[in-house]
mmCIF file of C-alpha atoms in Angstrom:
data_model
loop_
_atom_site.group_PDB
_atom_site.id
_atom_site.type_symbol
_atom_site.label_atom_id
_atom_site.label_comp_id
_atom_site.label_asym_id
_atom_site.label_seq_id
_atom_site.Cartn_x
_atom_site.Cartn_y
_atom_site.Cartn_z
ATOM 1 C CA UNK A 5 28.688 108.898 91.270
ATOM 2 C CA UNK A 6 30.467 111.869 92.396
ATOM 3 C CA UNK A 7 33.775 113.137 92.570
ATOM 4 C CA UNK A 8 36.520 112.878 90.061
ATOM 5 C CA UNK A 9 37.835 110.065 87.956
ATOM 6 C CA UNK A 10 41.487 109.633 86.746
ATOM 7 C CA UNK A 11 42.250 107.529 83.861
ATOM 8 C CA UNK A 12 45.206 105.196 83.706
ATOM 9 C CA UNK A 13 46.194 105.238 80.529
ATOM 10 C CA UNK A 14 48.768 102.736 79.774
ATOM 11 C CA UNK A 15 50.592 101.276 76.568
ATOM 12 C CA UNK A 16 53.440 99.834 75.958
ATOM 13 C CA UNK A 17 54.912 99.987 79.569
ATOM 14 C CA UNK A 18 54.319 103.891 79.271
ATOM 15 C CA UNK A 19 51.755 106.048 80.926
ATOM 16 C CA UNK A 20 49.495 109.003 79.292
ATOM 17 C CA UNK A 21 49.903 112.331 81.371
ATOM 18 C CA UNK A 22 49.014 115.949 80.685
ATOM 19 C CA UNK A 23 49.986 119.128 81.475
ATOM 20 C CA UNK A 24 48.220 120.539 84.604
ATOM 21 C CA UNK A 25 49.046 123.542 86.895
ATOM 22 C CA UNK A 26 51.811 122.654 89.234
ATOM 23 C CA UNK A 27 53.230 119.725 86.837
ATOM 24 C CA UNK A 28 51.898 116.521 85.009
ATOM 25 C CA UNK A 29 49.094 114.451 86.129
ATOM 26 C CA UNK A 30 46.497 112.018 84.965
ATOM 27 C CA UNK A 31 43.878 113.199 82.546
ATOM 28 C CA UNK A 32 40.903 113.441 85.229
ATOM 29 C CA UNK A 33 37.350 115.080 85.392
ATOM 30 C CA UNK A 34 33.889 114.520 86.877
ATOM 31 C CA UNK A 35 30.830 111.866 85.733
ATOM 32 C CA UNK A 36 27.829 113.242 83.955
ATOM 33 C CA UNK A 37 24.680 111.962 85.734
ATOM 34 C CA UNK A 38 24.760 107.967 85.677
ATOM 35 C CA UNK A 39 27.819 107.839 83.769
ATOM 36 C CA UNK A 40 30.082 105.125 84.798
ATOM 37 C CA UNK A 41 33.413 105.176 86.036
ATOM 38 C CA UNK A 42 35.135 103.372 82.959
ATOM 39 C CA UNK A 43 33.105 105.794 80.441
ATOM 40 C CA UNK A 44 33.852 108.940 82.317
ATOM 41 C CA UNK A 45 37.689 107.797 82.043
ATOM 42 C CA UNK A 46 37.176 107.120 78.224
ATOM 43 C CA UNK A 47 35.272 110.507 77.716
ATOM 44 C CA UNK A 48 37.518 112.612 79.626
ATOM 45 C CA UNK A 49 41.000 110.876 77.722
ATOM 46 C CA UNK A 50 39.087 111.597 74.266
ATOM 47 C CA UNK A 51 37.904 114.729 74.612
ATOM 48 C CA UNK A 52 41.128 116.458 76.311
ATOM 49 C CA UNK A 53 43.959 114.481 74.707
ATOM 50 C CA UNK A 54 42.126 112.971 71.883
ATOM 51 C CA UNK A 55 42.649 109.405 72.083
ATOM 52 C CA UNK A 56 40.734 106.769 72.216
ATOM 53 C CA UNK A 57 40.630 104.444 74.929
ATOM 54 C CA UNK A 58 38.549 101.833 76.889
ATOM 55 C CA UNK A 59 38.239 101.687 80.844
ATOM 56 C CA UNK A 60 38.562 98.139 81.755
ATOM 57 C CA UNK A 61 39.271 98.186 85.685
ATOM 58 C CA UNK A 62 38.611 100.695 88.030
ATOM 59 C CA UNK A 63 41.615 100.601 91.172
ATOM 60 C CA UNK A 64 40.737 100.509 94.898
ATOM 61 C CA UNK A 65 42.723 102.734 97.595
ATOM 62 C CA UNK A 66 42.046 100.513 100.997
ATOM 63 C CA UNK A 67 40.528 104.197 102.298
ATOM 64 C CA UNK A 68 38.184 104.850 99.817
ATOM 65 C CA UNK A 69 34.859 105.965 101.652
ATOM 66 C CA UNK A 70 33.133 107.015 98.295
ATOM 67 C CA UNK A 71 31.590 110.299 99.755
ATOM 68 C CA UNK A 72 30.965 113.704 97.730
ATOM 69 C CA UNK A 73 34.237 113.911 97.045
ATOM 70 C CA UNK A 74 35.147 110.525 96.115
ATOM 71 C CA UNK A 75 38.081 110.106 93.523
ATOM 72 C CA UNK A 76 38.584 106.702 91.334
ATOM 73 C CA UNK A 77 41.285 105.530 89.209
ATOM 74 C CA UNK A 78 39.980 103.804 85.872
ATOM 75 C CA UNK A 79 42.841 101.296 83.804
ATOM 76 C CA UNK A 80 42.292 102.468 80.352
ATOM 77 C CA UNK A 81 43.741 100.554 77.463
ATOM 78 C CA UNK A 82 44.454 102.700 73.831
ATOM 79 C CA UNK A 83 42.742 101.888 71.121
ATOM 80 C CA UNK A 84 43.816 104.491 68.663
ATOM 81 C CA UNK A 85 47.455 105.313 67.994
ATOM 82 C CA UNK A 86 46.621 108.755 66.341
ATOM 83 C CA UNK A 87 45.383 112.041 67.900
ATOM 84 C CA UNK A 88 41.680 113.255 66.906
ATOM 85 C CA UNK A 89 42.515 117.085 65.889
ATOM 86 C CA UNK A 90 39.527 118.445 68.353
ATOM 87 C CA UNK A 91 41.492 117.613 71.688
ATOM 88 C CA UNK A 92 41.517 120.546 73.937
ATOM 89 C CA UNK A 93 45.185 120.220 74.944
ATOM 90 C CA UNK A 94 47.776 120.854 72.107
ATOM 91 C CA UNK A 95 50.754 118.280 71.640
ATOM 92 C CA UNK A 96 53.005 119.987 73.975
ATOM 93 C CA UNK A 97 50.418 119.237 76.722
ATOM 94 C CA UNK A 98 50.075 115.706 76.550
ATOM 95 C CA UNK A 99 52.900 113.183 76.930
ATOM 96 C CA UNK A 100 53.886 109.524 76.852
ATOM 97 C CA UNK A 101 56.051 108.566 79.839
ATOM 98 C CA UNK A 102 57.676 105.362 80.927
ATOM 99 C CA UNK A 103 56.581 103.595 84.261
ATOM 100 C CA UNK A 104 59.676 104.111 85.659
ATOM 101 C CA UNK A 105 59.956 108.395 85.178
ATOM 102 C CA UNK A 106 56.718 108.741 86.397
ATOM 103 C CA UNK A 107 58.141 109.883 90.105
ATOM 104 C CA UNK A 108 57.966 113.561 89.611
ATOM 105 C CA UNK A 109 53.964 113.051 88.198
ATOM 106 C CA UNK A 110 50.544 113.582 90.593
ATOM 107 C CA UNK A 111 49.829 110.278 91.288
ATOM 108 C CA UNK A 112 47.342 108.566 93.469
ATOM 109 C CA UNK A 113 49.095 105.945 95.545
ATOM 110 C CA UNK A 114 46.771 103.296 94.076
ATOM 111 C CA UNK A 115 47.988 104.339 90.640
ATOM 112 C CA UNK A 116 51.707 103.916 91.818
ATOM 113 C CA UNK A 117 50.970 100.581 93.313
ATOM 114 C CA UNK A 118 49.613 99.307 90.242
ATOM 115 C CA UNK A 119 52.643 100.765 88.262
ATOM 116 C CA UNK A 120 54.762 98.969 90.339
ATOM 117 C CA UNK A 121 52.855 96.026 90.017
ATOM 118 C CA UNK A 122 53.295 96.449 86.225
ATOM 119 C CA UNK A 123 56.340 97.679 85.495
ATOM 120 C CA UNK A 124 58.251 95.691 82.507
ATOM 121 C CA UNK A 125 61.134 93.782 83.643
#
């Protein structure tokens, strides 16, 4: 697999984003050779925010062609409440937000549609 992969970290009816140039986003990054899509999404949440977190379900755009450049969402549920100290990005970097104030964040429309789909009532 090549590409990137973005994990959707949700909890709570809130969604994990961190700091990247230009705003907040997903924590994202690329698969090591024959790494999975779920454990690239766990890696990439652990070793940049410093949670821990599973990759259950990997979301679908309809357009997804899967070529070089390929991109795919991972659902990631957290597993540990506290922070391990050797995350790259500091506190100030990494934030909890609420479904619903996530309209100003980089997000895939295949994210959004499953926010919607989720959204607490």
């Amino acid at each position: 697999m090549r590409g990137t992969v973005e994990a959707v970290v949700v909890d709570d009816g809130r969604l994990l984003l961190v700091e990247r140039p230009g705003g907040w986003g997903l924590p994202s990054g690329s698969p090591e050779p024959a790494e999975r899509a779920s454990a690239t999404a766990a890696r990439v949440v652990y070793e940049l925010t410093g949670y821990l977190v599973d990759g259950s379900t990997t979301l679908r755009s309809e357009g997804a062609g899967g070529g070089a450049e390929a991109s795919s969402a991972v659902v990631c549920h957290l597993l540990s409440a506290d922070q391990s100290a050797q995350a790259r990005l500091g506190p100030e970097q990494v934030r909890w937000t609420p479904f619903e104030e996530t309209a100003g964040a980089a997000l895939p429309g295949v994210v959004r549609d499953y926010l919607e789909g989720h959204t607490p009532v």
